[in-house]
PDB file of C-alpha atoms in Angstrom:
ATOM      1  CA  UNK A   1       8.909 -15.572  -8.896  1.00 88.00           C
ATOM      2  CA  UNK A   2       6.046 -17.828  -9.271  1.00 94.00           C
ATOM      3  CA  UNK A   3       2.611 -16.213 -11.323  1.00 96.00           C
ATOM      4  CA  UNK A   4      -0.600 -17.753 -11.773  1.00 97.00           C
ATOM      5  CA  UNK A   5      -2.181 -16.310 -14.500  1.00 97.00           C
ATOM      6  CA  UNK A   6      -0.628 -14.825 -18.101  1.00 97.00           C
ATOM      7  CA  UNK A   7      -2.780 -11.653 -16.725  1.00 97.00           C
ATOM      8  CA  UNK A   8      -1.073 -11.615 -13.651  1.00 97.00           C
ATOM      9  CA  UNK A   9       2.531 -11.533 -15.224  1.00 97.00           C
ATOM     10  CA  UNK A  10       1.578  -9.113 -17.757  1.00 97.00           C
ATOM     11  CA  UNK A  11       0.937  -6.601 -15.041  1.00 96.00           C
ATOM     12  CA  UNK A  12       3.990  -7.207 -13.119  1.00 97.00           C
ATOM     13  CA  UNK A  13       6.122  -6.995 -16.253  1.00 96.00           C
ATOM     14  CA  UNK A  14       4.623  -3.425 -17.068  1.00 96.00           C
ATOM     15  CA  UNK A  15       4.575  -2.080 -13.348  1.00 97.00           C
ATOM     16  CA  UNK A  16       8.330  -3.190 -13.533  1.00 95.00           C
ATOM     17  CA  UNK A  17       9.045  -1.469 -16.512  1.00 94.00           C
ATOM     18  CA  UNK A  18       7.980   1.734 -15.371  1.00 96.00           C
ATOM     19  CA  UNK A  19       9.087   1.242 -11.918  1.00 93.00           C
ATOM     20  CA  UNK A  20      12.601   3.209 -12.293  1.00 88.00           C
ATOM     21  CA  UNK A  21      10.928   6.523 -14.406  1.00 93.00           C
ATOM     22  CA  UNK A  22       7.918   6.873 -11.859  1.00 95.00           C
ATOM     23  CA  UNK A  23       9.985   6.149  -8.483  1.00 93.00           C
ATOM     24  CA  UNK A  24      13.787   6.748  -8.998  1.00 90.00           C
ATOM     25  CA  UNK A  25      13.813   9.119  -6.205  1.00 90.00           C
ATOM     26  CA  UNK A  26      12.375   6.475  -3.911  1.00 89.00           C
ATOM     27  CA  UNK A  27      14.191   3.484  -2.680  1.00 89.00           C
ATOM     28  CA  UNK A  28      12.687   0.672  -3.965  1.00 93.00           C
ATOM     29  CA  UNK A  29      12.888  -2.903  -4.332  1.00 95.00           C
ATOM     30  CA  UNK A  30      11.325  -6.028  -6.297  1.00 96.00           C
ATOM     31  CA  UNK A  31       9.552  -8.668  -3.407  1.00 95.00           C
ATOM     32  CA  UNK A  32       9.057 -12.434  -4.059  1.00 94.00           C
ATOM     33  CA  UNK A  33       6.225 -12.662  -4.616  1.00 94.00           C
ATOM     34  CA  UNK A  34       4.894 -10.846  -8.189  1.00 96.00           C
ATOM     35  CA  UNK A  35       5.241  -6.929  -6.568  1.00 96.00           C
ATOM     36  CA  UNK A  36       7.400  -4.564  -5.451  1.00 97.00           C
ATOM     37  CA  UNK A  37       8.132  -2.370  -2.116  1.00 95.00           C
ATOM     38  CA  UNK A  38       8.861   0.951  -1.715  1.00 93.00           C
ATOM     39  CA  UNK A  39      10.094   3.249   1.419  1.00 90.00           C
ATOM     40  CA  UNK A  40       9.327   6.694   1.804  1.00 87.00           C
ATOM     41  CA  UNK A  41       9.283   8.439   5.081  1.00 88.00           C
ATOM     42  CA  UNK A  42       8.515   6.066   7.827  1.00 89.00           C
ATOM     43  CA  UNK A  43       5.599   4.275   5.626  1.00 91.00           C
ATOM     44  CA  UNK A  44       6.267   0.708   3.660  1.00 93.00           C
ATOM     45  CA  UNK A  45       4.295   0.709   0.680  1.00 95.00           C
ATOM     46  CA  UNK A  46       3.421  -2.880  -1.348  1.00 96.00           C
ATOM     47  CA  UNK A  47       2.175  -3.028  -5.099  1.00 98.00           C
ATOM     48  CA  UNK A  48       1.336  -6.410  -5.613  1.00 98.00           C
ATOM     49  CA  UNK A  49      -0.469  -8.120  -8.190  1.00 98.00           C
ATOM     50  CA  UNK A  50      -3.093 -10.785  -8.083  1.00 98.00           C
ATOM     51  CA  UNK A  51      -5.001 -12.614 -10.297  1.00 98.00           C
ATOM     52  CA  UNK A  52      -9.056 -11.361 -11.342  1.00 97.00           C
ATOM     53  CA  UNK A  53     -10.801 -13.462 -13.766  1.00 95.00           C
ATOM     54  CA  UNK A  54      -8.981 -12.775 -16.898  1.00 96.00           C
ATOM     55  CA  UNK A  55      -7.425  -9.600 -15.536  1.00 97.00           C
ATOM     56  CA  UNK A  56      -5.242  -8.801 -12.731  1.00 98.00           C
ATOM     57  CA  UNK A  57      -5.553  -6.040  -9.928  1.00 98.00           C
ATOM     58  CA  UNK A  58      -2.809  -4.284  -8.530  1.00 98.00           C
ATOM     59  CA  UNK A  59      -3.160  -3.641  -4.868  1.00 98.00           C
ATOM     60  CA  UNK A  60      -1.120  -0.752  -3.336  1.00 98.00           C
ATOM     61  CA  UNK A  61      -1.043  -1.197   0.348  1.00 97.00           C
ATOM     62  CA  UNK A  62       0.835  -0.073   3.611  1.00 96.00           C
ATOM     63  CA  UNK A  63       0.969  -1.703   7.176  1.00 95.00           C
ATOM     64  CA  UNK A  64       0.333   2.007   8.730  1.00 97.00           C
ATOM     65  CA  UNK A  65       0.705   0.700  12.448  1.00 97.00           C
ATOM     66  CA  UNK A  66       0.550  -2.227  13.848  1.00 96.00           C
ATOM     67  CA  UNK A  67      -0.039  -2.499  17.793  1.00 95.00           C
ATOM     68  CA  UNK A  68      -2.030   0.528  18.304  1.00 97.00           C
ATOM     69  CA  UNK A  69      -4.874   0.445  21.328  1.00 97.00           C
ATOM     70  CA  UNK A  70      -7.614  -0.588  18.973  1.00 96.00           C
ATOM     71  CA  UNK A  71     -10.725   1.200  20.634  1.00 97.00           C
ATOM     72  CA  UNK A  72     -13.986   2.693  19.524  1.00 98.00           C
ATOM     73  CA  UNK A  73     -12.165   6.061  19.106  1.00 98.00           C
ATOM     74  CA  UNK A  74      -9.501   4.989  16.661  1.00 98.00           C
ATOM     75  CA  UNK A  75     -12.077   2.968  14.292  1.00 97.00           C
ATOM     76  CA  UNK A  76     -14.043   6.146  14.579  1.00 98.00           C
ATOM     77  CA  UNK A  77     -11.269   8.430  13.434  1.00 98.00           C
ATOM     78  CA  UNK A  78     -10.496   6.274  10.874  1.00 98.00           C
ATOM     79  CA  UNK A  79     -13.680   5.700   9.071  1.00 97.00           C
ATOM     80  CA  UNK A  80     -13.910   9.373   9.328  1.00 97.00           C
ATOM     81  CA  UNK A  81     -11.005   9.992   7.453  1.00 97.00           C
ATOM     82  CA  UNK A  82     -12.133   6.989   4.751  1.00 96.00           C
ATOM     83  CA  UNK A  83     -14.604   9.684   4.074  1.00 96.00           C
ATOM     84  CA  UNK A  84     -12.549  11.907   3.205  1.00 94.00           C
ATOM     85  CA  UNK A  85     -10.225  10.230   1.425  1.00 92.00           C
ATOM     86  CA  UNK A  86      -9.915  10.624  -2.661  1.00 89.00           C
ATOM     87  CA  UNK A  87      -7.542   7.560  -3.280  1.00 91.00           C
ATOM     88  CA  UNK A  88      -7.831   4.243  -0.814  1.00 96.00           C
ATOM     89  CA  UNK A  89      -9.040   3.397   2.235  1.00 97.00           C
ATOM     90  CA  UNK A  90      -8.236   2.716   5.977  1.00 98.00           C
ATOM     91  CA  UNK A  91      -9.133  -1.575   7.260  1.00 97.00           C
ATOM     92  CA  UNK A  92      -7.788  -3.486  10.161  1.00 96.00           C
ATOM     93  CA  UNK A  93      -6.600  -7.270   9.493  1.00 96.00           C
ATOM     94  CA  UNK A  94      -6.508 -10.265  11.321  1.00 96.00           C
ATOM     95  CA  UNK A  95      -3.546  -9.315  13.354  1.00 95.00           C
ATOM     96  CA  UNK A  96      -5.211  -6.143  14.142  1.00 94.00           C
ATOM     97  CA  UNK A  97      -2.494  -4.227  12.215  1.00 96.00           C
ATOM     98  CA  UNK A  98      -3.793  -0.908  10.252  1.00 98.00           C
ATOM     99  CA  UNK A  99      -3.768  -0.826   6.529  1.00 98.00           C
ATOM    100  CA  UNK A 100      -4.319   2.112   3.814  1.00 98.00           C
ATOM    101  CA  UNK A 101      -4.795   0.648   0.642  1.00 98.00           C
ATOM    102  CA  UNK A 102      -5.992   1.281  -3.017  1.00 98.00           C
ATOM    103  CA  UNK A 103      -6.654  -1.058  -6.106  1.00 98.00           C
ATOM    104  CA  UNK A 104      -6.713  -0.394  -9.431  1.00 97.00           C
ATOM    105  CA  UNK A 105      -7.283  -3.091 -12.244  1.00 98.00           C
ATOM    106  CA  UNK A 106      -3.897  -4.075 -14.172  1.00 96.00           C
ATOM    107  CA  UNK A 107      -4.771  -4.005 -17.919  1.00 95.00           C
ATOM    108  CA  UNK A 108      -5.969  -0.251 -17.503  1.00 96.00           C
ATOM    109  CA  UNK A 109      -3.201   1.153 -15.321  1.00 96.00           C
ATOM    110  CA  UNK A 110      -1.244   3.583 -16.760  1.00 97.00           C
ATOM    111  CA  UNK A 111       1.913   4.945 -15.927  1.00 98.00           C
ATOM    112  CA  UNK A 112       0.196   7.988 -14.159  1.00 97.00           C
ATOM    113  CA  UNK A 113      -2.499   6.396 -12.446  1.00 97.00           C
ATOM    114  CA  UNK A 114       0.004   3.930 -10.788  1.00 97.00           C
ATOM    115  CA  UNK A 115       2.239   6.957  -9.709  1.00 96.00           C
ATOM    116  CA  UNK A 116      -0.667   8.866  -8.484  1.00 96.00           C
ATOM    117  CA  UNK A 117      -2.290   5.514  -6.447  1.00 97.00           C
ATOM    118  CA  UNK A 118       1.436   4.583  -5.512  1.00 96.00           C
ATOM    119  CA  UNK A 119       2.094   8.150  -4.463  1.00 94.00           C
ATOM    120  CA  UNK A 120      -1.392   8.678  -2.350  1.00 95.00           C
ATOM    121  CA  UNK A 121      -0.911   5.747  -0.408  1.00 96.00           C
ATOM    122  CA  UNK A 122       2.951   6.354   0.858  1.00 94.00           C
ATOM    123  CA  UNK A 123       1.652   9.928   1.534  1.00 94.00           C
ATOM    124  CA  UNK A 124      -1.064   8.592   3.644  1.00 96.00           C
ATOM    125  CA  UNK A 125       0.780   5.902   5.457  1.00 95.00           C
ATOM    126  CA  UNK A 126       3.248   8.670   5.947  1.00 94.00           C
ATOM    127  CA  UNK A 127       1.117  11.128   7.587  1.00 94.00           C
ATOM    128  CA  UNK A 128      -1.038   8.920   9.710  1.00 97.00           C
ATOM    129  CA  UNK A 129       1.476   6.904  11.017  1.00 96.00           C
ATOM    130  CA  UNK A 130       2.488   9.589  13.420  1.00 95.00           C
ATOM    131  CA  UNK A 131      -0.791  10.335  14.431  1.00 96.00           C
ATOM    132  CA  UNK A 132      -1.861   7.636  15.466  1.00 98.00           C
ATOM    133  CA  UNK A 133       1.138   6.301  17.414  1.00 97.00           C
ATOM    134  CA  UNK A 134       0.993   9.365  19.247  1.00 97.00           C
ATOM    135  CA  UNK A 135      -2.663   9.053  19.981  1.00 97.00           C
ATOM    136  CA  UNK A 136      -2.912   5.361  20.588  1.00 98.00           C
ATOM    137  CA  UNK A 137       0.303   3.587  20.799  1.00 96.00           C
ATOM    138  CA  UNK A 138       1.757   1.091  18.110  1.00 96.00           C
ATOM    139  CA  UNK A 139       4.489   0.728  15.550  1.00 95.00           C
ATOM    140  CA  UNK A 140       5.248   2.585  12.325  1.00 92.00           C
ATOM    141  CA  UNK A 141       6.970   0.593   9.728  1.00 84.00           C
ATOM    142  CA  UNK A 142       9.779   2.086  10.525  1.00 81.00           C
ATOM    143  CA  UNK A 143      10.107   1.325  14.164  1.00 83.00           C
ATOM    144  CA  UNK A 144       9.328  -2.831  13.168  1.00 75.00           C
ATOM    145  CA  UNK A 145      12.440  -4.942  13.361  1.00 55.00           C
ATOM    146  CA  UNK A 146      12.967  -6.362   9.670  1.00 54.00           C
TER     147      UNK A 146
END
């Protein structure tokens, strides 16, 4: 695993290190690049770690569904839910795929705030996943071929 700043390694080593108290009732599973995954449900859940001036961020994120019908209705429902969200936030990317995803900045995180981030957006991804492939089409994580 390749890091590019001391910052950035830092924060990996200490979301590692509490990986197995917060999650060991979660499958989960270190990625190549500096983060680990996580299943729970039908959601896929990334924390990865990135460089930030002379910190690092930690970005918790989940594909919710990708190939959904993207019309005006769908971005509708889902900036109305980004308002009523406490932790993270629905965005589309390039591929048009749907994300939910929070960040928190590394040298701060605790243990608790990384469950509680971690934990907020598997719960979301979880729960909107279904909705929204029944509504307008697509794929949850777990329906993707690995």
């Amino acid at each position: 695993m390749e890091f590019k700043t001391p910052a950035q390694q830092d924060g990996f080593k200490k979301v590692r290190g509490w990986m197995d108290e917060l999650f060991s009732q979660i499958p989960w599973e270190v990625l190549d690049e500096p983060g680990v995954g996580l299943f729970m449900g039908s959601a896929w859940v990334e924390v990865r770690l990135y460089p930030w001036n002379e910190d690092s961020v930690i970005n918790i994120r989940s594909t919710v569904v990708s190939e959904a019908k993207l019309d005006a209705t769908l971005q509708n429902f889902l900036l109305r839910e980004n308002a009523e969200l406490r932790f993270g936030a629905f965005s589309l990317n390039e591929a048009g795929d749907i994300l939910f995803e929070h960040t928190i900045v590394g040298s701060t995180c605790d243990p608790q705030e990384l469950e509680a981030s971690v934990m907020a957006v598997l719960q979301a991804a979880d729960d909107y996943d279904d909705q929204i492939v029944s509504r307008w089409g697509g794929k949850r994580a777990l329906d993707k071929s690995p």
